[in-house]
Short mmCIF file of N, CA, C and O in Angstrom, two decimals:
data_model
loop_
_atom_site.label_atom_id
_atom_site.label_comp_id
_atom_site.label_asym_id
_atom_site.label_seq_id
_atom_site.Cartn_x
_atom_site.Cartn_y
_atom_site.Cartn_z
N UNK A 16 93.47 109.73 98.55
CA UNK A 16 94.53 108.80 98.98
C UNK A 16 93.59 107.73 99.62
O UNK A 16 94.21 106.58 99.23
N UNK A 17 92.66 108.13 100.27
CA UNK A 17 91.88 106.95 100.75
C UNK A 17 91.10 106.02 99.80
O UNK A 17 91.34 104.75 100.00
N UNK A 18 90.47 106.64 98.82
CA UNK A 18 89.93 105.91 97.77
C UNK A 18 90.97 105.10 97.01
O UNK A 18 90.88 103.91 96.54
N UNK A 19 92.07 105.68 96.68
CA UNK A 19 93.06 105.06 95.91
C UNK A 19 93.77 103.75 96.52
O UNK A 19 94.23 102.80 95.94
N UNK A 20 94.29 103.97 97.94
CA UNK A 20 95.08 103.04 98.53
C UNK A 20 94.68 102.41 99.63
O UNK A 20 95.03 101.26 99.98
N UNK A 21 93.81 102.94 100.41
CA UNK A 21 93.29 102.53 101.59
C UNK A 21 91.93 101.71 101.58
O UNK A 21 91.63 100.93 102.62
N UNK A 22 91.13 101.92 100.78
CA UNK A 22 89.71 101.47 100.54
C UNK A 22 89.66 100.04 99.80
O UNK A 22 88.89 99.28 100.04
N UNK A 23 90.66 99.81 99.12
CA UNK A 23 90.87 98.68 98.35
C UNK A 23 91.76 97.58 99.01
O UNK A 23 92.91 97.92 99.35
N UNK A 24 91.21 96.58 99.27
CA UNK A 24 92.15 95.48 100.05
C UNK A 24 93.27 94.95 99.44
O UNK A 24 94.16 94.30 99.73
N UNK A 25 93.32 95.12 98.00
CA UNK A 25 94.34 94.57 97.00
C UNK A 25 95.31 95.97 96.79
O UNK A 25 96.21 95.35 95.98
N UNK A 26 95.00 97.02 97.25
CA UNK A 26 95.99 98.14 97.31
C UNK A 26 96.61 98.36 98.57
O UNK A 26 96.22 97.78 99.68
N UNK A 27 97.87 99.02 98.55
CA UNK A 27 98.68 99.10 99.84
C UNK A 27 99.30 100.55 99.68
O UNK A 27 99.74 100.88 98.54
N UNK A 28 99.48 101.32 100.75
CA UNK A 28 100.42 102.49 100.78
C UNK A 28 101.32 102.06 101.95
O UNK A 28 100.80 102.02 103.19
N UNK A 29 102.52 102.08 101.94
CA UNK A 29 103.67 102.02 103.13
C UNK A 29 104.12 103.14 103.24
O UNK A 29 104.60 103.93 102.15
N UNK A 30 104.47 103.68 104.51
CA UNK A 30 104.89 105.00 104.63
C UNK A 30 105.96 104.87 105.89
O UNK A 30 105.68 104.35 106.83
N UNK A 31 107.27 105.28 105.50
CA UNK A 31 108.23 105.35 106.56
C UNK A 31 108.40 106.73 107.30
O UNK A 31 108.48 107.90 106.47
N UNK A 32 108.23 107.01 108.49
CA UNK A 32 108.17 108.32 109.30
C UNK A 32 109.52 108.26 109.97
O UNK A 32 109.84 107.29 110.86
N UNK A 33 110.12 109.55 110.33
CA UNK A 33 111.15 109.60 110.96
C UNK A 33 110.89 111.13 111.77
O UNK A 33 110.85 112.07 110.78
N UNK A 34 110.86 111.23 112.94
CA UNK A 34 110.65 112.27 113.75
C UNK A 34 109.55 113.09 113.14
O UNK A 34 109.50 114.42 113.07
N UNK A 35 108.48 112.51 112.85
CA UNK A 35 107.12 113.09 112.56
C UNK A 35 107.13 113.40 110.91
O UNK A 35 106.25 113.81 110.58
N UNK A 36 108.21 113.21 110.37
CA UNK A 36 108.52 113.44 109.00
C UNK A 36 108.40 112.35 108.04
O UNK A 36 109.00 111.07 108.31
N UNK A 37 107.42 112.15 106.96
CA UNK A 37 107.62 111.13 105.91
C UNK A 37 108.87 111.24 105.15
O UNK A 37 109.11 112.14 104.50
N UNK A 38 109.58 110.23 105.20
CA UNK A 38 110.79 109.91 104.66
C UNK A 38 110.81 109.05 103.53
O UNK A 38 111.84 108.95 102.70
N UNK A 39 109.96 108.24 103.31
CA UNK A 39 109.70 107.22 102.34
C UNK A 39 108.49 106.41 102.12
O UNK A 39 107.53 106.47 103.09
N UNK A 40 108.24 106.28 100.96
CA UNK A 40 106.79 105.70 100.48
C UNK A 40 106.90 104.69 99.49
O UNK A 40 107.83 104.44 98.70
N UNK A 41 106.05 103.72 99.45
CA UNK A 41 105.81 102.65 98.32
C UNK A 41 104.21 102.39 98.33
O UNK A 41 103.63 102.09 99.36
N UNK A 42 103.79 102.29 97.07
CA UNK A 42 102.53 101.75 97.18
C UNK A 42 102.43 100.57 95.87
O UNK A 42 103.20 100.32 95.15
N UNK A 43 101.12 99.97 96.10
CA UNK A 43 100.67 99.07 95.25
C UNK A 43 99.33 99.10 94.78
O UNK A 43 98.40 99.66 95.65
N UNK A 44 99.21 99.15 93.22
CA UNK A 44 97.70 99.34 92.83
C UNK A 44 97.72 97.96 91.93
O UNK A 44 98.57 97.90 91.22
N UNK A 45 96.41 97.84 91.83
CA UNK A 45 95.99 96.76 91.00
C UNK A 45 95.68 97.22 89.43
O UNK A 45 94.50 97.21 88.88
N UNK A 46 96.59 97.81 88.99
CA UNK A 46 96.50 98.43 87.49
C UNK A 46 97.78 98.15 86.82
O UNK A 46 98.87 98.31 87.26
N UNK A 47 97.69 97.73 85.64
CA UNK A 47 98.85 97.87 84.70
C UNK A 47 99.09 99.01 84.02
O UNK A 47 98.56 100.11 84.38
N UNK A 48 100.09 99.10 83.35
CA UNK A 48 100.48 100.24 82.51
C UNK A 48 99.19 100.72 81.38
O UNK A 48 98.75 99.96 80.88
N UNK A 49 98.95 101.80 81.41
CA UNK A 49 97.83 102.31 80.65
C UNK A 49 98.43 102.76 79.13
O UNK A 49 99.59 103.29 79.09
N UNK A 50 97.80 102.49 78.14
CA UNK A 50 97.79 102.68 76.78
C UNK A 50 96.79 103.72 76.22
O UNK A 50 95.57 103.41 76.45
N UNK A 51 97.10 104.90 75.86
CA UNK A 51 98.67 105.52 75.97
C UNK A 51 98.75 106.29 77.49
O UNK A 51 97.70 105.97 78.32
N UNK A 52 99.91 106.49 77.93
CA UNK A 52 100.89 106.79 77.11
C UNK A 52 102.05 105.48 76.80
O UNK A 52 102.80 105.65 75.90
N UNK A 53 101.77 104.61 77.52
CA UNK A 53 102.62 103.27 77.36
C UNK A 53 102.35 102.59 75.98
O UNK A 53 101.22 102.71 75.61
N UNK A 54 103.40 101.69 75.60
CA UNK A 54 103.06 101.06 74.44
C UNK A 54 101.85 100.08 74.82
O UNK A 54 101.67 99.36 76.02
N UNK A 55 101.14 99.79 73.62
CA UNK A 55 99.95 98.82 73.63
C UNK A 55 100.39 97.51 74.13
O UNK A 55 99.74 96.78 75.07
N UNK A 56 101.65 97.16 73.68
CA UNK A 56 102.07 95.58 74.08
C UNK A 56 102.43 95.42 75.59
O UNK A 56 101.93 94.39 76.02
N UNK A 57 102.67 96.48 76.32
CA UNK A 57 102.90 96.56 77.70
C UNK A 57 101.53 96.26 78.47
O UNK A 57 101.41 95.66 79.43
N UNK A 58 100.48 97.39 77.66
CA UNK A 58 99.22 97.26 78.46
C UNK A 58 98.70 95.85 78.29
O UNK A 58 98.01 95.35 79.22
N UNK A 59 98.81 95.12 77.44
CA UNK A 59 98.28 93.76 77.06
C UNK A 59 99.15 92.85 77.94
O UNK A 59 98.60 91.78 78.37
N UNK A 60 100.38 92.85 78.21
CA UNK A 60 101.09 91.88 78.70
C UNK A 60 100.94 91.97 80.23
O UNK A 60 100.96 91.17 80.76
N UNK A 61 100.82 93.42 80.83
CA UNK A 61 100.41 93.46 82.09
C UNK A 61 99.15 94.07 82.51
O UNK A 61 98.76 95.36 82.67
N UNK A 62 98.02 93.42 82.40
CA UNK A 62 96.54 93.88 82.47
C UNK A 62 96.14 94.16 83.92
O UNK A 62 96.60 93.64 84.82
N UNK A 63 95.39 95.28 83.75
CA UNK A 63 94.81 95.49 85.19
C UNK A 63 94.17 94.30 85.97
O UNK A 63 93.66 93.68 85.23
N UNK A 64 94.20 94.38 87.28
CA UNK A 64 93.51 93.30 87.97
C UNK A 64 94.48 92.23 88.22
O UNK A 64 94.84 91.85 89.39
N UNK A 65 95.02 91.54 87.29
CA UNK A 65 96.28 90.42 87.49
C UNK A 65 97.62 90.99 87.74
O UNK A 65 98.45 90.30 88.32
N UNK A 66 97.70 92.36 87.73
CA UNK A 66 98.90 93.10 87.53
C UNK A 66 99.01 93.84 88.77
O UNK A 66 98.24 94.87 89.01
N UNK A 67 100.02 93.65 89.63
CA UNK A 67 100.37 94.66 90.91
C UNK A 67 101.27 95.60 90.38
O UNK A 67 102.49 95.21 90.08
N UNK A 68 101.01 97.01 90.36
CA UNK A 68 101.88 98.02 90.00
C UNK A 68 102.46 98.54 91.22
O UNK A 68 101.73 99.08 92.00
N UNK A 69 103.82 98.64 91.24
CA UNK A 69 104.39 99.33 92.22
C UNK A 69 104.41 100.86 92.00
O UNK A 69 104.87 101.30 90.68
N UNK A 70 103.91 101.71 92.86
CA UNK A 70 104.01 103.30 92.72
C UNK A 70 104.44 103.89 93.77
O UNK A 70 104.75 103.48 94.76
N UNK A 71 104.76 105.18 93.54
CA UNK A 71 104.96 106.22 94.57
C UNK A 71 106.34 105.51 95.46
O UNK A 71 106.44 105.74 96.56
N UNK A 72 107.20 104.85 94.68
CA UNK A 72 108.54 104.58 95.47
C UNK A 72 109.41 105.71 95.56
O UNK A 72 109.78 106.23 94.67
N UNK A 73 109.58 106.34 96.65
CA UNK A 73 110.14 107.47 97.02
C UNK A 73 110.92 107.30 98.39
O UNK A 73 110.24 107.05 99.28
N UNK A 74 112.18 108.10 98.23
CA UNK A 74 112.91 108.02 99.62
C UNK A 74 113.43 109.51 99.58
O UNK A 74 114.09 109.94 98.49
N UNK A 75 113.24 110.42 100.50
CA UNK A 75 113.77 111.59 100.60
C UNK A 75 115.10 111.74 100.57
O UNK A 75 116.12 110.65 100.89
N UNK A 76 115.96 112.43 99.60
CA UNK A 76 117.34 112.43 99.37
C UNK A 76 118.32 112.29 100.57
O UNK A 76 119.27 111.42 100.65
N UNK A 77 118.02 112.95 101.70
CA UNK A 77 118.65 112.78 102.96
C UNK A 77 118.64 111.49 103.54
O UNK A 77 119.41 111.13 104.52
N UNK A 78 117.81 110.79 103.34
CA UNK A 78 117.59 109.14 104.01
C UNK A 78 117.87 107.98 103.02
O UNK A 78 117.59 106.95 103.18
N UNK A 79 118.44 108.67 101.70
CA UNK A 79 118.55 107.52 100.52
C UNK A 79 119.89 106.51 101.24
O UNK A 79 120.70 106.97 101.99
N UNK A 80 120.15 105.57 100.42
CA UNK A 80 121.28 104.68 100.95
C UNK A 80 121.29 104.08 102.19
O UNK A 80 122.40 103.81 102.90
N UNK A 81 120.16 103.86 102.78
CA UNK A 81 120.20 103.18 104.26
C UNK A 81 119.05 101.95 104.12
O UNK A 81 118.67 101.54 105.05
N UNK A 82 118.77 101.60 102.98
CA UNK A 82 117.89 100.31 103.03
C UNK A 82 116.29 100.47 103.05
O UNK A 82 115.71 99.66 102.82
N UNK A 83 116.10 102.02 103.19
CA UNK A 83 114.54 102.06 103.17
C UNK A 83 113.76 101.67 102.03
O UNK A 83 112.68 101.09 102.11
N UNK A 84 114.29 102.14 100.78
CA UNK A 84 113.48 101.70 99.57
C UNK A 84 113.41 100.05 99.46
O UNK A 84 112.13 99.72 99.19
N UNK A 85 114.44 99.44 99.67
CA UNK A 85 114.49 98.04 99.58
C UNK A 85 113.50 97.38 100.46
O UNK A 85 112.78 96.39 100.11
N UNK A 86 113.65 97.73 101.81
CA UNK A 86 112.64 97.34 102.71
C UNK A 86 111.44 97.56 102.36
O UNK A 86 110.25 96.64 102.52
N UNK A 87 110.89 98.84 101.88
CA UNK A 87 109.57 98.90 101.72
C UNK A 87 109.15 98.23 100.36
O UNK A 87 107.89 97.63 100.51
N UNK A 88 110.12 98.12 99.29
CA UNK A 88 109.66 97.19 98.13
C UNK A 88 109.57 95.84 98.73
O UNK A 88 108.46 95.11 98.05
N UNK A 89 110.24 95.28 99.38
CA UNK A 89 110.25 93.83 99.62
C UNK A 89 108.91 93.61 100.31
O UNK A 89 108.42 92.61 100.23
N UNK A 90 108.56 94.41 101.47
CA UNK A 90 107.21 94.53 101.91
C UNK A 90 106.25 94.41 101.33
O UNK A 90 105.09 93.91 101.26
N UNK A 91 106.21 95.31 100.02
CA UNK A 91 105.07 95.48 98.94
C UNK A 91 104.94 94.24 98.50
O UNK A 91 103.85 93.82 97.86
N UNK A 92 106.21 93.61 97.86
CA UNK A 92 106.19 92.46 97.19
C UNK A 92 105.43 91.21 97.97
O UNK A 92 105.00 90.57 97.38
N UNK A 93 105.79 91.10 99.28
CA UNK A 93 105.32 90.35 100.10
C UNK A 93 103.74 90.29 100.12
O UNK A 93 102.92 89.25 100.04
N UNK A 94 103.32 91.72 100.27
CA UNK A 94 101.85 91.88 100.36
C UNK A 94 101.16 91.36 99.02
O UNK A 94 99.98 90.75 98.99
N UNK A 95 101.89 91.51 97.78
CA UNK A 95 101.47 91.24 96.41
C UNK A 95 101.32 89.56 96.48
O UNK A 95 100.20 88.99 96.05
N UNK A 96 102.47 88.76 96.89
CA UNK A 96 102.35 87.58 97.10
C UNK A 96 101.39 86.84 97.70
O UNK A 96 100.96 85.76 97.46
N UNK A 97 100.86 87.41 98.83
CA UNK A 97 99.93 87.11 99.58
C UNK A 97 98.30 87.49 99.49
O UNK A 97 97.61 87.20 100.00
N UNK A 98 98.34 88.25 98.37
CA UNK A 98 97.03 88.78 97.98
C UNK A 98 96.39 87.99 96.75
O UNK A 98 97.19 87.97 95.67
N UNK A 99 95.36 87.44 96.98
CA UNK A 99 94.75 86.57 95.71
C UNK A 99 94.50 87.28 94.41
O UNK A 99 94.24 88.61 94.36
N UNK A 100 94.83 86.93 93.33
CA UNK A 100 94.54 87.49 92.06
C UNK A 100 95.71 88.10 91.22
O UNK A 100 95.74 88.33 89.85
N UNK A 101 96.67 88.32 92.02
CA UNK A 101 97.75 88.81 91.32
C UNK A 101 98.93 87.81 90.79
O UNK A 101 99.19 86.84 91.31
N UNK A 102 99.36 88.17 89.42
CA UNK A 102 100.10 87.30 88.61
C UNK A 102 101.71 87.95 88.45
O UNK A 102 102.56 87.13 88.38
N UNK A 103 101.60 89.37 88.38
CA UNK A 103 102.90 89.71 87.88
C UNK A 103 103.14 91.03 88.73
O UNK A 103 102.19 91.65 89.19
N UNK A 104 104.38 91.68 89.07
CA UNK A 104 104.68 92.72 89.64
C UNK A 104 105.12 93.79 88.61
O UNK A 104 106.48 93.33 88.12
N UNK A 105 104.99 94.83 88.38
CA UNK A 105 105.34 95.76 87.17
C UNK A 105 105.52 97.04 87.95
O UNK A 105 105.06 97.41 88.96
N UNK A 106 106.55 97.89 87.26
CA UNK A 106 106.84 99.14 87.56
C UNK A 106 107.54 99.70 86.24
O UNK A 106 108.09 99.19 85.60
N UNK A 107 107.31 101.12 86.40
CA UNK A 107 108.24 101.99 85.45
C UNK A 107 108.88 102.98 86.41
O UNK A 107 108.44 103.65 87.41
N UNK A 108 110.01 103.56 85.78
CA UNK A 108 110.90 104.40 86.55
C UNK A 108 111.29 105.59 85.57
O UNK A 108 111.47 105.10 84.54
N UNK A 109 111.66 106.86 86.38
CA UNK A 109 112.35 107.83 85.42
C UNK A 109 113.83 107.77 85.85
O UNK A 109 114.13 107.94 86.94
N UNK A 110 114.45 107.02 84.84
CA UNK A 110 116.08 106.89 85.04
C UNK A 110 116.74 108.11 85.44
O UNK A 110 117.77 108.11 85.77
N UNK A 111 116.09 109.43 85.13
CA UNK A 111 116.77 110.56 85.48
C UNK A 111 116.91 110.86 86.97
O UNK A 111 117.61 111.70 87.40
N UNK A 112 116.05 110.20 87.72
CA UNK A 112 116.19 110.30 89.37
C UNK A 112 117.46 109.78 89.83
O UNK A 112 117.76 108.43 89.24
N UNK A 113 118.43 110.17 90.34
CA UNK A 113 119.53 109.76 90.64
C UNK A 113 119.38 108.41 91.35
O UNK A 113 118.53 108.42 92.52
N UNK A 114 120.04 107.39 91.06
CA UNK A 114 120.01 106.04 91.45
C UNK A 114 118.81 105.23 91.24
O UNK A 114 118.94 104.04 91.61
N UNK A 115 117.85 105.66 90.51
CA UNK A 115 116.73 104.88 90.31
C UNK A 115 117.03 103.63 89.56
O UNK A 115 116.48 102.60 89.76
N UNK A 116 117.79 103.91 88.45
CA UNK A 116 117.98 102.76 87.49
C UNK A 116 118.79 101.82 88.13
O UNK A 116 118.58 100.42 88.05
N UNK A 117 119.84 102.18 88.74
CA UNK A 117 120.80 100.95 89.55
C UNK A 117 119.89 100.16 90.58
O UNK A 117 119.96 98.97 90.52
N UNK A 118 119.01 101.07 91.34
CA UNK A 118 118.30 100.41 92.31
C UNK A 118 117.48 99.42 91.68
O UNK A 118 117.25 98.06 92.12
N UNK A 119 116.52 99.84 90.85
CA UNK A 119 115.55 98.90 89.94
C UNK A 119 116.19 97.73 89.27
O UNK A 119 115.77 96.59 89.37
N UNK A 120 117.39 97.80 88.56
CA UNK A 120 118.12 96.79 88.04
C UNK A 120 118.75 95.84 88.95
O UNK A 120 118.99 94.52 88.78
N UNK A 121 118.81 96.35 90.35
CA UNK A 121 119.29 95.12 91.16
C UNK A 121 118.16 94.31 91.76
O UNK A 121 118.35 93.36 92.28
N UNK A 122 116.83 94.77 91.52
CA UNK A 122 115.75 93.95 92.02
C UNK A 122 114.92 93.27 90.80
O UNK A 122 114.12 92.50 91.27
N UNK A 123 114.93 93.87 89.79
CA UNK A 123 114.09 93.57 88.68
C UNK A 123 114.51 93.29 87.36
O UNK A 123 115.83 93.77 86.82
N UNK A 124 113.87 92.93 86.41
CA UNK A 124 114.28 92.59 85.08
C UNK A 124 113.61 93.65 84.05
O UNK A 124 112.42 94.14 84.13
N UNK A 125 114.48 94.28 83.22
CA UNK A 125 113.84 95.47 82.54
C UNK A 125 113.09 94.58 81.33
O UNK A 125 113.41 93.63 80.75
N UNK A 126 111.97 95.27 81.02
CA UNK A 126 111.15 94.68 79.85
C UNK A 126 110.90 95.55 78.93
O UNK A 126 110.52 95.09 77.63
N UNK A 127 111.32 96.86 79.03
CA UNK A 127 111.16 97.90 77.91
C UNK A 127 111.87 99.18 78.27
O UNK A 127 111.60 99.79 79.45
N UNK A 128 112.71 99.48 77.49
CA UNK A 128 113.50 100.82 77.61
C UNK A 128 112.95 101.79 76.73
O UNK A 128 113.05 101.71 75.46
N UNK A 129 112.05 102.66 77.26
CA UNK A 129 111.37 103.60 76.54
C UNK A 129 112.04 104.97 76.18
O UNK A 129 111.32 106.01 75.96
N UNK A 130 113.30 105.28 76.56
CA UNK A 130 114.06 106.37 76.66
C UNK A 130 114.14 106.84 75.25
O UNK A 130 114.16 108.23 74.97
N UNK A 131 114.04 106.12 74.23
CA UNK A 131 114.05 106.66 72.81
C UNK A 131 112.76 107.06 72.31
O UNK A 131 112.71 107.95 71.41
N UNK A 132 111.58 106.62 72.94
CA UNK A 132 110.33 107.03 72.54
C UNK A 132 109.85 108.44 73.05
O UNK A 132 108.99 108.87 72.57
N UNK A 133 110.32 108.79 74.14
CA UNK A 133 109.87 110.04 75.01
C UNK A 133 108.44 109.84 75.16
O UNK A 133 107.59 110.92 75.31
N UNK A 134 107.98 108.70 75.81
CA UNK A 134 106.56 108.34 76.06
C UNK A 134 106.08 109.42 77.02
O UNK A 134 104.70 109.52 76.94
N UNK A 135 106.89 110.07 77.85
CA UNK A 135 106.40 110.67 78.81
C UNK A 135 106.75 112.28 78.76
O UNK A 135 106.45 113.15 79.62
N UNK A 136 107.23 112.47 77.55
CA UNK A 136 107.79 113.97 77.13
C UNK A 136 109.20 114.33 77.64
O UNK A 136 109.81 113.32 78.30
N UNK A 137 109.42 115.35 77.29
CA UNK A 137 111.01 115.96 77.55
C UNK A 137 111.29 115.71 78.97
O UNK A 137 110.47 116.00 79.94
N UNK A 138 112.34 115.24 79.29
CA UNK A 138 113.12 115.20 80.56
C UNK A 138 112.63 114.03 81.45
O UNK A 138 113.15 113.79 82.49
N UNK A 139 112.07 113.27 80.73
CA UNK A 139 111.35 111.92 81.41
C UNK A 139 112.06 110.79 80.53
O UNK A 139 111.74 110.56 79.64
N UNK A 140 112.87 109.73 81.31
CA UNK A 140 113.55 108.75 80.64
C UNK A 140 112.83 107.37 81.43
O UNK A 140 113.53 106.99 82.29
N UNK A 141 111.93 106.90 80.89
CA UNK A 141 111.29 105.77 81.37
C UNK A 141 111.76 104.61 81.00
O UNK A 141 112.07 104.22 79.68
N UNK A 142 111.91 103.79 81.79
CA UNK A 142 112.21 102.23 81.94
C UNK A 142 111.24 101.46 82.48
O UNK A 142 110.75 101.70 83.87
N UNK A 143 110.69 100.43 81.92
CA UNK A 143 109.58 99.37 82.48
C UNK A 143 110.63 98.23 83.03
O UNK A 143 111.10 97.69 82.35
N UNK A 144 109.84 97.70 84.18
CA UNK A 144 110.62 96.47 84.81
C UNK A 144 109.33 95.63 85.41
O UNK A 144 108.30 95.96 85.75
N UNK A 145 109.78 94.21 85.51
CA UNK A 145 109.05 93.33 86.18
C UNK A 145 109.67 92.86 87.46
O UNK A 145 111.02 92.42 87.13
N UNK A 146 109.45 92.64 88.51
CA UNK A 146 109.81 92.02 89.79
C UNK A 146 109.58 90.68 89.77
O UNK A 146 108.15 90.27 89.70
N UNK A 147 110.31 89.52 90.07
CA UNK A 147 109.83 88.10 90.21
C UNK A 147 108.79 88.10 91.32
O UNK A 147 108.96 88.92 92.34
N UNK A 148 107.84 87.46 91.06
CA UNK A 148 106.86 87.17 92.25
C UNK A 148 107.44 86.42 93.35
O UNK A 148 107.95 85.20 93.05
N UNK A 149 107.57 86.84 94.67
CA UNK A 149 108.03 86.04 95.57
C UNK A 149 107.17 84.96 95.98
O UNK A 149 105.96 85.04 95.72
N UNK A 150 107.43 83.75 96.60
CA UNK A 150 106.64 83.05 96.97
C UNK A 150 105.74 83.51 98.00
O UNK A 150 106.06 84.35 98.88
N UNK A 151 104.52 82.96 98.22
CA UNK A 151 103.50 83.42 99.01
C UNK A 151 102.13 82.76 98.99
O UNK A 151 102.35 81.41 98.73
N UNK A 152 101.13 83.14 99.48
CA UNK A 152 99.93 82.55 99.77
C UNK A 152 99.27 82.25 98.35
O UNK A 152 99.74 82.58 97.26
N UNK A 153 98.02 81.94 98.38
CA UNK A 153 97.40 81.53 97.19
C UNK A 153 97.26 82.66 96.37
O UNK A 153 96.80 83.79 96.68
N UNK A 154 97.06 82.20 94.87
CA UNK A 154 96.93 83.71 93.87
C UNK A 154 95.59 83.23 93.27
O UNK A 154 95.34 82.40 92.45
#
């Protein structure tokens, strides 16, 4: 965790804690989608370095529908906008996770629906998204 999120000034890990328990997380990494398993065209469109990938966006089921995910994602996007070198915000999600597809569609634009490709194997319904870059500092 330290090397992945904390040692790189262009990476971020946000954690929401309630009563000493981690209830939500969101991370940012300067890496685009890898090919394979993702399509080559996505890897080319979202290259590592200039792409901020949202990762580890999770809210424990008992804390969902309270705005935690949106708050953490908004904070992560502001971090990206204020971090030099980022041009795009990318993510992919497993739409089999309850509420994930509707949540991401409320914030992001679909760029590729991979549900028919099975790129992550059985039981994983992947959809790729891009979030508009918020206004921020120099890029």
